[in-house]
């Protein structure tokens, strides 16, 4: 098999994730450019020295902006993965069946992991990974946020805060809740809309001919 054909196969087999991560990098770069321009406008307005692009993308302002949003994304994904274990939504494409057995609940007899702890970790590895990513993002949101807060405080001659003081502030939780509420609105909306609406060709939708009340 030639290198070209291997590349084509890789793109074909991973096209969805490549597309999503490609958009992610495009928008992340766009965020950094727009944020750098906005930050320098603010510095000029306060008579401060402007930042270089590299200084900006390592600043608390950029770190806070990025991880404030990542935090909410990983939280809603972890919540959805865990909630769908126990809860149902009649008619939703992503819900378990209301009655009867679900294939996902069956325990596989075939596994390369022999010890009990390893099996437990592997059996819950998706939710554990999402929770870990949420906690990392939450921490970096706090670290970047307090750096940004202290930078603004220095410009206004105010006292600097510690990370714990910042996490306990209304500003930190306002930043978090404004993103969390929108994420769960989006997930709930998708679940309900998937009961009644269809998208031909998408596995996130039920087939066009399925009745609204068919679940899963």
Short mmCIF file of C-alpha atoms in Angstrom, two decimals:
data_model
loop_
_atom_site.label_atom_id
_atom_site.label_comp_id
_atom_site.label_asym_id
_atom_site.label_seq_id
_atom_site.Cartn_x
_atom_site.Cartn_y
_atom_site.Cartn_z
CA UNK A 1 0.00 0.00 0.00
CA UNK A 2 1.43 3.38 -1.02
CA UNK A 3 1.87 6.32 1.35
CA UNK A 4 -0.77 8.29 -0.57
CA UNK A 5 -3.37 5.58 -0.19
CA UNK A 6 -2.55 5.21 3.53
CA UNK A 7 -3.08 8.93 3.95
CA UNK A 8 -6.40 8.76 2.11
CA UNK A 9 -7.50 5.85 4.30
CA UNK A 10 -6.50 7.74 7.44
CA UNK A 11 -8.47 10.82 6.35
CA UNK A 12 -11.47 8.68 5.41
CA UNK A 13 -11.40 6.75 8.70
CA UNK A 14 -10.89 9.85 10.85
CA UNK A 15 -12.62 12.53 8.80
CA UNK A 16 -15.13 13.54 11.47
CA UNK A 17 -12.57 14.11 14.22
CA UNK A 18 -10.15 15.80 11.79
CA UNK A 19 -12.93 18.17 10.72
CA UNK A 20 -13.89 19.00 14.31
CA UNK A 21 -10.31 19.51 15.51
CA UNK A 22 -9.57 21.53 12.38
CA UNK A 23 -12.42 23.92 13.19
CA UNK A 24 -11.23 24.02 16.79
CA UNK A 25 -7.76 25.23 15.78
CA UNK A 26 -9.16 27.76 13.31
CA UNK A 27 -11.44 29.28 15.94
CA UNK A 28 -8.78 29.12 18.66
CA UNK A 29 -6.40 31.09 16.45
CA UNK A 30 -9.22 33.52 15.66
CA UNK A 31 -9.88 33.92 19.39
CA UNK A 32 -6.20 34.66 20.05
CA UNK A 33 -5.98 37.28 17.29
CA UNK A 34 -9.21 39.04 18.25
CA UNK A 35 -8.35 38.82 21.95
CA UNK A 36 -4.87 40.26 21.36
CA UNK A 37 -6.32 43.20 19.44
CA UNK A 38 -8.99 43.82 22.09
CA UNK A 39 -6.52 43.55 24.97
CA UNK A 40 -4.15 46.07 23.39
CA UNK A 41 -7.03 48.48 22.84
CA UNK A 42 -7.78 48.24 26.56
CA UNK A 43 -4.13 48.80 27.48
CA UNK A 44 -3.87 51.87 25.24
CA UNK A 45 -7.05 53.28 26.76
CA UNK A 46 -5.44 53.00 30.21
CA UNK A 47 -2.10 54.42 29.09
CA UNK A 48 -0.31 51.07 29.37
CA UNK A 49 2.31 49.46 27.12
CA UNK A 50 0.79 47.12 24.51
CA UNK A 51 1.51 43.37 24.58
CA UNK A 52 3.15 41.26 21.92
CA UNK A 53 1.11 38.39 20.53
CA UNK A 54 3.25 35.81 22.37
CA UNK A 55 2.86 37.72 25.63
CA UNK A 56 -0.89 37.78 25.17
CA UNK A 57 -1.39 34.05 24.50
CA UNK A 58 0.50 33.23 27.71
CA UNK A 59 -1.37 35.86 29.73
CA UNK A 60 -4.06 35.25 32.29
CA UNK A 61 -6.61 36.96 30.06
CA UNK A 62 -6.22 34.45 27.22
CA UNK A 63 -5.87 31.42 29.50
CA UNK A 64 -9.04 32.40 31.37
CA UNK A 65 -10.98 32.97 28.14
CA UNK A 66 -10.02 29.55 26.74
CA UNK A 67 -10.45 27.35 29.80
CA UNK A 68 -13.60 29.08 31.02
CA UNK A 69 -15.27 27.64 27.92
CA UNK A 70 -13.51 24.27 27.89
CA UNK A 71 -14.64 23.77 31.47
CA UNK A 72 -18.32 24.01 30.55
CA UNK A 73 -17.96 21.76 27.49
CA UNK A 74 -16.34 18.91 29.42
CA UNK A 75 -18.82 19.32 32.28
CA UNK A 76 -21.85 18.93 30.03
CA UNK A 77 -20.32 15.96 28.18
CA UNK A 78 -19.47 14.18 31.44
CA UNK A 79 -22.95 14.92 32.81
CA UNK A 80 -24.60 13.58 29.64
CA UNK A 81 -22.53 10.38 29.65
CA UNK A 82 -23.35 9.71 33.32
CA UNK A 83 -27.00 10.84 33.21
CA UNK A 84 -27.82 8.55 30.27
CA UNK A 85 -26.83 5.56 32.43
CA UNK A 86 -29.81 6.12 34.72
CA UNK A 87 -32.25 8.48 32.98
CA UNK A 88 -34.39 8.15 29.86
CA UNK A 89 -35.94 10.57 27.38
CA UNK A 90 -38.81 8.99 25.51
CA UNK A 91 -38.36 9.38 21.77
CA UNK A 92 -34.79 10.75 21.95
CA UNK A 93 -32.16 9.27 19.65
CA UNK A 94 -29.46 9.36 22.37
CA UNK A 95 -31.53 7.75 25.14
CA UNK A 96 -31.68 4.12 26.20
CA UNK A 97 -34.91 2.28 25.50
CA UNK A 98 -37.71 2.97 27.98
CA UNK A 99 -38.29 -0.75 28.50
CA UNK A 100 -36.34 -3.87 27.77
CA UNK A 101 -32.63 -4.53 27.68
CA UNK A 102 -29.99 -2.30 26.17
CA UNK A 103 -26.89 -3.74 24.56
CA UNK A 104 -24.70 -1.14 26.28
CA UNK A 105 -25.65 -2.57 29.69
CA UNK A 106 -24.27 -6.02 28.88
CA UNK A 107 -20.93 -6.90 30.49
CA UNK A 108 -18.42 -8.24 28.01
CA UNK A 109 -16.83 -11.57 28.88
CA UNK A 110 -13.84 -10.77 26.71
CA UNK A 111 -11.29 -8.32 28.04
CA UNK A 112 -7.54 -8.13 28.13
CA UNK A 113 -7.68 -6.54 31.59
CA UNK A 114 -7.50 -9.19 34.28
CA UNK A 115 -7.43 -7.34 37.62
CA UNK A 116 -10.66 -6.04 39.16
CA UNK A 117 -9.48 -2.43 39.62
CA UNK A 118 -8.33 -2.21 36.00
CA UNK A 119 -11.70 -3.50 34.81
CA UNK A 120 -13.56 -0.89 36.88
CA UNK A 121 -11.37 1.92 35.54
CA UNK A 122 -11.75 0.74 31.94
CA UNK A 123 -15.51 0.29 32.34
CA UNK A 124 -15.80 3.93 33.45
CA UNK A 125 -12.87 5.38 31.49
CA UNK A 126 -14.96 7.69 29.29
CA UNK A 127 -16.62 9.52 32.18
CA UNK A 128 -13.38 9.54 34.20
CA UNK A 129 -11.50 11.14 31.28
CA UNK A 130 -14.19 13.80 30.80
CA UNK A 131 -14.29 14.57 34.53
CA UNK A 132 -10.48 14.85 34.59
CA UNK A 133 -10.57 17.24 31.61
CA UNK A 134 -13.25 19.29 33.37
CA UNK A 135 -11.17 19.53 36.57
CA UNK A 136 -8.04 20.52 34.63
CA UNK A 137 -9.99 23.19 32.74
CA UNK A 138 -11.65 24.39 35.96
CA UNK A 139 -8.22 24.77 37.59
CA UNK A 140 -6.72 26.61 34.61
CA UNK A 141 -9.78 28.87 34.45
CA UNK A 142 -9.08 29.81 38.08
CA UNK A 143 -5.33 30.29 37.52
CA UNK A 144 -5.80 32.36 34.36
CA UNK A 145 -8.70 34.25 35.89
CA UNK A 146 -6.81 35.35 39.00
CA UNK A 147 -3.87 36.48 36.85
CA UNK A 148 -6.24 38.58 34.73
CA UNK A 149 -7.99 39.89 37.86
CA UNK A 150 -4.69 40.90 39.44
CA UNK A 151 -3.53 42.58 36.23
CA UNK A 152 -6.69 44.71 36.20
CA UNK A 153 -6.33 45.37 39.93
CA UNK A 154 -2.76 46.63 39.43
CA UNK A 155 -3.94 49.09 36.74
CA UNK A 156 -6.55 50.49 39.14
CA UNK A 157 -4.34 50.48 42.23
CA UNK A 158 -6.35 47.76 43.94
CA UNK A 159 -5.23 44.80 46.06
CA UNK A 160 -4.29 41.52 44.37
CA UNK A 161 -6.21 38.32 45.11
CA UNK A 162 -5.10 34.73 45.70
CA UNK A 163 -6.45 31.85 43.60
CA UNK A 164 -8.71 30.76 46.48
CA UNK A 165 -10.07 34.29 46.92
CA UNK A 166 -10.79 34.48 43.22
CA UNK A 167 -12.53 31.07 43.17
CA UNK A 168 -14.69 32.29 46.04
CA UNK A 169 -15.63 35.48 44.25
CA UNK A 170 -18.88 36.23 42.44
CA UNK A 171 -16.87 37.04 39.29
CA UNK A 172 -15.50 33.50 39.01
CA UNK A 173 -18.89 31.87 39.44
CA UNK A 174 -20.55 34.36 37.09
CA UNK A 175 -17.99 33.35 34.44
CA UNK A 176 -18.69 29.66 35.09
CA UNK A 177 -22.48 29.77 35.32
CA UNK A 178 -22.89 31.89 32.20
CA UNK A 179 -21.31 29.04 30.22
CA UNK A 180 -22.72 26.09 32.13
CA UNK A 181 -26.34 27.17 31.65
CA UNK A 182 -25.93 27.49 27.89
CA UNK A 183 -24.31 24.06 27.57
CA UNK A 184 -27.14 22.26 29.34
CA UNK A 185 -29.72 24.27 27.39
CA UNK A 186 -28.08 23.07 24.15
CA UNK A 187 -27.97 19.41 25.25
CA UNK A 188 -31.56 19.45 26.49
CA UNK A 189 -32.73 21.14 23.29
CA UNK A 190 -30.99 18.53 21.13
CA UNK A 191 -32.54 15.67 23.12
CA UNK A 192 -36.06 17.09 22.76
CA UNK A 193 -35.71 18.13 19.11
CA UNK A 194 -34.39 14.68 18.19
CA UNK A 195 -37.77 13.27 19.28
CA UNK A 196 -39.67 15.16 16.57
CA UNK A 197 -37.13 16.29 13.98
CA UNK A 198 -34.79 14.36 11.67
CA UNK A 199 -31.55 14.88 9.79
CA UNK A 200 -31.19 12.45 6.93
CA UNK A 201 -27.87 10.60 7.02
CA UNK A 202 -26.86 11.63 10.55
CA UNK A 203 -26.47 8.98 13.28
CA UNK A 204 -27.49 11.67 15.78
CA UNK A 205 -30.98 11.45 14.26
CA UNK A 206 -33.47 8.62 14.05
CA UNK A 207 -34.28 7.29 10.56
CA UNK A 208 -36.82 9.44 8.69
CA UNK A 209 -39.54 6.82 8.88
CA UNK A 210 -39.26 6.07 12.61
CA UNK A 211 -42.16 7.21 14.81
CA UNK A 212 -41.56 10.06 17.26
CA UNK A 213 -41.97 7.83 20.29
CA UNK A 214 -39.27 5.34 19.25
CA UNK A 215 -36.43 5.71 21.73
CA UNK A 216 -32.73 5.11 21.16
#
